[in-house]
């Protein structure tokens, strides 16, 4: 995912900028520079933002039916040899 997150209030995708450190970080927000994707120009734009963590969409999760109890993904690279009921 390369660290991109969706901001639900601003309706933009963003990621921390490689250039510039965080200016402030608390348990509820952080202030710093972020690369924001501009879909009109189809490019990243560097912006300084105060980012409230509760305004970020949660990370996507696989449905439980696709996850084995051990936490590994159900589908393997060679699923033909590991299908249920085959020996």
Tab-separated table of N, CA and C in Angstrom:
chain	number	residue	atom	x	y	z
A	1	UNK	N	0.812	-1.196	0.000
A	1	UNK	CA	0.000	0.000	0.000
A	1	UNK	C	0.856	1.260	0.000
A	2	UNK	N	2.132	1.135	0.253
A	2	UNK	CA	3.096	2.232	0.219
A	2	UNK	C	2.747	3.380	1.156
A	3	UNK	N	1.857	3.149	2.120
A	3	UNK	CA	1.571	4.151	3.135
A	3	UNK	C	0.471	5.145	2.813
A	4	UNK	N	-0.164	5.042	1.667
A	4	UNK	CA	-1.223	5.978	1.306
A	4	UNK	C	-2.453	5.741	2.169
A	5	UNK	N	-3.080	6.830	2.621
A	5	UNK	CA	-4.301	6.768	3.432
A	5	UNK	C	-5.333	7.722	2.845
A	6	UNK	N	-6.610	7.407	3.043
A	6	UNK	CA	-7.685	8.255	2.536
A	6	UNK	C	-8.198	9.152	3.652
A	7	UNK	N	-8.264	10.454	3.386
A	7	UNK	CA	-8.780	11.426	4.353
A	7	UNK	C	-10.261	11.630	4.050
A	8	UNK	N	-11.132	11.226	4.976
A	8	UNK	CA	-12.569	11.200	4.708
A	8	UNK	C	-13.191	12.591	4.642
A	9	UNK	N	-12.649	13.583	5.317
A	9	UNK	CA	-13.206	14.939	5.259
A	9	UNK	C	-12.731	15.709	4.032
A	10	UNK	N	-11.449	15.585	3.719
A	10	UNK	CA	-10.891	16.293	2.562
A	10	UNK	C	-11.129	15.549	1.252
A	11	UNK	N	-11.481	14.267	1.343
A	11	UNK	CA	-11.721	13.413	0.170
A	11	UNK	C	-10.491	13.344	-0.734
A	12	UNK	N	-9.341	13.104	-0.110
A	12	UNK	CA	-8.084	12.986	-0.854
A	12	UNK	C	-7.279	11.815	-0.308
A	13	UNK	N	-6.383	11.293	-1.145
A	13	UNK	CA	-5.405	10.291	-0.732
A	13	UNK	C	-4.137	11.033	-0.373
A	14	UNK	N	-3.468	10.606	0.714
A	14	UNK	CA	-2.242	11.283	1.125
A	14	UNK	C	-1.273	10.307	1.764
A	15	UNK	N	-0.014	10.736	1.802
A	15	UNK	CA	1.060	9.971	2.419
A	15	UNK	C	2.055	10.980	2.982
A	16	UNK	N	2.749	10.620	4.060
A	16	UNK	CA	3.764	11.519	4.611
A	16	UNK	C	4.826	11.812	3.557
A	17	UNK	N	5.277	13.038	3.526
A	17	UNK	CA	6.318	13.447	2.594
A	17	UNK	C	7.669	12.921	3.053
A	18	UNK	N	8.499	12.532	2.094
A	18	UNK	CA	9.866	12.112	2.407
A	18	UNK	C	10.715	13.311	2.820
A	19	UNK	N	10.309	14.497	2.386
A	19	UNK	CA	11.067	15.718	2.648
A	19	UNK	C	10.374	16.512	3.747
A	20	UNK	N	10.940	16.532	4.899
A	20	UNK	CA	10.367	17.296	6.007
A	20	UNK	C	9.884	16.395	7.119
A	21	UNK	N	10.231	16.761	8.315
A	21	UNK	CA	9.840	15.978	9.477
A	21	UNK	C	8.495	16.460	10.000
A	22	UNK	N	7.919	15.660	10.887
A	22	UNK	CA	6.696	16.085	11.554
A	22	UNK	C	7.022	17.238	12.487
A	23	UNK	N	6.168	18.249	12.493
A	23	UNK	CA	6.379	19.391	13.380
A	23	UNK	C	5.781	19.137	14.751
A	24	UNK	N	4.692	18.369	14.773
A	24	UNK	CA	4.016	18.071	16.032
A	24	UNK	C	3.338	16.719	15.896
A	25	UNK	N	3.327	15.967	16.998
A	25	UNK	CA	2.656	14.665	16.992
A	25	UNK	C	2.061	14.424	18.371
A	26	UNK	N	0.749	14.161	18.398
A	26	UNK	CA	0.058	13.855	19.649
A	26	UNK	C	-0.708	12.552	19.453
A	27	UNK	N	-1.484	12.169	20.443
A	27	UNK	CA	-2.282	10.947	20.309
A	27	UNK	C	-3.472	11.134	19.379
A	28	UNK	N	-3.860	12.381	19.088
A	28	UNK	CA	-5.029	12.625	18.241
A	28	UNK	C	-4.712	13.201	16.868
A	29	UNK	N	-3.529	13.797	16.709
A	29	UNK	CA	-3.204	14.415	15.418
A	29	UNK	C	-1.696	14.574	15.241
A	30	UNK	N	-1.326	14.947	14.020
A	30	UNK	CA	0.053	15.308	13.737
A	30	UNK	C	0.063	16.418	12.702
A	31	UNK	N	1.109	17.235	12.737
A	31	UNK	CA	1.269	18.337	11.799
A	31	UNK	C	2.588	18.141	11.070
A	32	UNK	N	2.541	18.270	9.758
A	32	UNK	CA	3.748	18.099	8.966
A	32	UNK	C	3.440	18.205	7.485
A	33	UNK	N	4.373	17.744	6.670
A	33	UNK	CA	4.212	17.807	5.223
A	33	UNK	C	3.776	16.452	4.679
A	34	UNK	N	2.839	16.497	3.747
A	34	UNK	CA	2.261	15.294	3.154
A	34	UNK	C	2.195	15.462	1.647
A	35	UNK	N	2.317	14.354	0.942
A	35	UNK	CA	2.057	14.341	-0.490
A	35	UNK	C	0.591	13.977	-0.661
A	36	UNK	N	-0.153	14.869	-1.296
A	36	UNK	CA	-1.580	14.683	-1.531
A	36	UNK	C	-1.768	14.433	-3.018
A	37	UNK	N	-2.526	13.393	-3.361
A	37	UNK	CA	-2.745	13.081	-4.771
A	37	UNK	C	-3.821	13.997	-5.337
A	38	UNK	N	-3.479	14.687	-6.430
A	38	UNK	CA	-4.416	15.559	-7.138
A	38	UNK	C	-4.915	14.811	-8.368
A	39	UNK	N	-6.176	14.336	-8.366
A	39	UNK	CA	-6.672	13.539	-9.494
A	39	UNK	C	-6.889	14.353	-10.766
A	40	UNK	N	-7.041	15.673	-10.656
A	40	UNK	CA	-7.221	16.515	-11.842
A	40	UNK	C	-5.905	16.634	-12.597
A	41	UNK	N	-4.833	16.929	-11.871
A	41	UNK	CA	-3.503	17.055	-12.480
A	41	UNK	C	-2.787	15.713	-12.581
A	42	UNK	N	-3.329	14.686	-11.920
A	42	UNK	CA	-2.767	13.337	-11.876
A	42	UNK	C	-1.308	13.359	-11.413
A	43	UNK	N	-1.108	14.026	-10.248
A	43	UNK	CA	0.234	14.118	-9.680
A	43	UNK	C	0.132	14.328	-8.179
A	44	UNK	N	1.266	14.160	-7.499
A	44	UNK	CA	1.347	14.412	-6.066
A	44	UNK	C	1.664	15.885	-5.835
A	45	UNK	N	1.002	16.474	-4.837
A	45	UNK	CA	1.234	17.859	-4.456
A	45	UNK	C	1.640	17.869	-2.986
A	46	UNK	N	2.739	18.540	-2.676
A	46	UNK	CA	3.220	18.596	-1.290
A	46	UNK	C	2.474	19.700	-0.553
A	47	UNK	N	1.867	19.324	0.595
A	47	UNK	CA	1.102	20.285	1.389
A	47	UNK	C	1.415	20.106	2.867
A	48	UNK	N	1.368	21.212	3.593
A	48	UNK	CA	1.493	21.139	5.044
A	48	UNK	C	0.087	21.031	5.617
A	49	UNK	N	-0.123	20.032	6.471
A	49	UNK	CA	-1.447	19.775	7.028
A	49	UNK	C	-1.372	19.464	8.508
A	50	UNK	N	-2.463	19.766	9.211
A	50	UNK	CA	-2.679	19.209	10.541
A	50	UNK	C	-3.632	18.048	10.322
A	51	UNK	N	-3.152	16.860	10.553
A	51	UNK	CA	-3.880	15.646	10.223
A	51	UNK	C	-4.482	15.034	11.479
A	52	UNK	N	-5.801	15.028	11.567
A	52	UNK	CA	-6.513	14.395	12.676
A	52	UNK	C	-6.630	12.909	12.360
A	53	UNK	N	-6.143	12.056	13.243
A	53	UNK	CA	-6.150	10.613	12.986
A	53	UNK	C	-7.554	10.056	12.777
A	54	UNK	N	-8.552	10.626	13.468
A	54	UNK	CA	-9.913	10.105	13.317
A	54	UNK	C	-10.538	10.466	11.974
A	55	UNK	N	-9.852	11.274	11.171
A	55	UNK	CA	-10.339	11.627	9.844
A	55	UNK	C	-9.756	10.730	8.750
A	56	UNK	N	-8.937	9.754	9.155
A	56	UNK	CA	-8.362	8.819	8.193
A	56	UNK	C	-9.211	7.561	8.135
A	57	UNK	N	-9.441	7.091	6.925
A	57	UNK	CA	-10.180	5.839	6.764
A	57	UNK	C	-9.340	4.694	7.316
A	58	UNK	N	-10.003	3.732	7.943
A	58	UNK	CA	-9.292	2.578	8.489
A	58	UNK	C	-8.622	1.771	7.401
A	59	UNK	N	-7.608	1.058	7.779
A	59	UNK	CA	-6.909	0.206	6.811
A	59	UNK	C	-7.826	-0.935	6.401
A	60	UNK	N	-7.839	-1.271	5.118
A	60	UNK	CA	-8.710	-2.362	4.666
A	60	UNK	C	-8.290	-3.697	5.263
A	61	UNK	N	-9.262	-4.561	5.509
A	61	UNK	CA	-8.994	-5.886	6.065
A	61	UNK	C	-9.596	-6.926	5.139
A	62	UNK	N	-8.929	-8.062	5.058
A	62	UNK	CA	-9.469	-9.177	4.289
A	62	UNK	C	-10.675	-9.756	5.009
A	63	UNK	N	-11.677	-10.223	4.256
A	63	UNK	CA	-12.793	-10.911	4.901
A	63	UNK	C	-12.286	-12.140	5.653
A	64	UNK	N	-12.931	-12.470	6.758
A	64	UNK	CA	-12.521	-13.605	7.586
A	64	UNK	C	-12.464	-14.904	6.787
A	65	UNK	N	-13.327	-15.044	5.774
A	65	UNK	CA	-13.344	-16.272	4.979
A	65	UNK	C	-12.069	-16.453	4.159
A	66	UNK	N	-11.289	-15.396	3.977
A	66	UNK	CA	-10.054	-15.476	3.194
A	66	UNK	C	-8.806	-15.574	4.058
A	67	UNK	N	-8.978	-15.593	5.372
A	67	UNK	CA	-7.838	-15.630	6.282
A	67	UNK	C	-7.875	-16.924	7.078
A	68	UNK	N	-6.754	-17.667	7.067
A	68	UNK	CA	-6.648	-18.881	7.872
A	68	UNK	C	-6.452	-18.491	9.328
A	69	UNK	N	-6.775	-19.384	10.265
A	69	UNK	CA	-6.588	-19.065	11.688
A	69	UNK	C	-5.167	-18.632	12.036
A	70	UNK	N	-4.171	-19.120	11.304
A	70	UNK	CA	-2.788	-18.739	11.592
A	70	UNK	C	-2.487	-17.315	11.144
A	71	UNK	N	-3.411	-16.704	10.377
A	71	UNK	CA	-3.207	-15.341	9.913
A	71	UNK	C	-2.696	-15.258	8.491
A	72	UNK	N	-2.288	-16.389	7.908
A	72	UNK	CA	-1.812	-16.346	6.528
A	72	UNK	C	-3.005	-16.325	5.584
A	73	UNK	N	-2.792	-15.829	4.391
A	73	UNK	CA	-3.884	-15.747	3.432
A	73	UNK	C	-4.295	-17.127	2.957
A	74	UNK	N	-5.584	-17.293	2.698
A	74	UNK	CA	-6.136	-18.575	2.280
A	74	UNK	C	-5.621	-18.977	0.903
A	75	UNK	N	-5.601	-18.035	-0.021
A	75	UNK	CA	-5.183	-18.361	-1.378
A	75	UNK	C	-3.665	-18.411	-1.453
A	76	UNK	N	-3.151	-19.490	-1.982
A	76	UNK	CA	-1.714	-19.677	-2.128
A	76	UNK	C	-1.330	-19.448	-3.582
A	77	UNK	N	-0.037	-19.327	-3.848
A	77	UNK	CA	0.446	-19.104	-5.207
A	77	UNK	C	0.056	-20.252	-6.123
A	78	UNK	N	0.084	-21.485	-5.613
A	78	UNK	CA	-0.271	-22.643	-6.413
A	78	UNK	C	-1.506	-23.290	-5.787
A	79	UNK	N	-2.660	-22.691	-6.022
A	79	UNK	CA	-3.894	-23.153	-5.391
A	79	UNK	C	-4.359	-24.490	-5.949
A	80	UNK	N	-3.896	-24.877	-7.131
A	80	UNK	CA	-4.365	-26.127	-7.737
A	80	UNK	C	-3.944	-27.349	-6.923
A	81	UNK	N	-2.826	-27.280	-6.219
A	81	UNK	CA	-2.353	-28.411	-5.425
A	81	UNK	C	-2.872	-28.397	-3.998
A	82	UNK	N	-3.503	-27.297	-3.598
A	82	UNK	CA	-3.930	-27.208	-2.207
A	82	UNK	C	-5.435	-27.034	-2.065
A	83	UNK	N	-6.195	-27.397	-3.088
A	83	UNK	CA	-7.637	-27.237	-2.993
A	83	UNK	C	-8.212	-28.250	-2.031
A	84	UNK	N	-9.269	-27.854	-1.290
A	84	UNK	CA	-9.869	-28.773	-0.320
A	84	UNK	C	-10.407	-30.025	-1.005
A	85	UNK	N	-10.226	-31.158	-0.379
A	85	UNK	CA	-10.752	-32.419	-0.887
A	85	UNK	C	-9.847	-33.144	-1.852
A	86	UNK	N	-8.748	-32.508	-2.279
A	86	UNK	CA	-7.836	-33.207	-3.198
A	86	UNK	C	-6.754	-33.902	-2.399
A	87	UNK	N	-6.207	-34.992	-2.928
A	87	UNK	CA	-5.146	-35.703	-2.215
A	87	UNK	C	-3.988	-35.995	-3.119
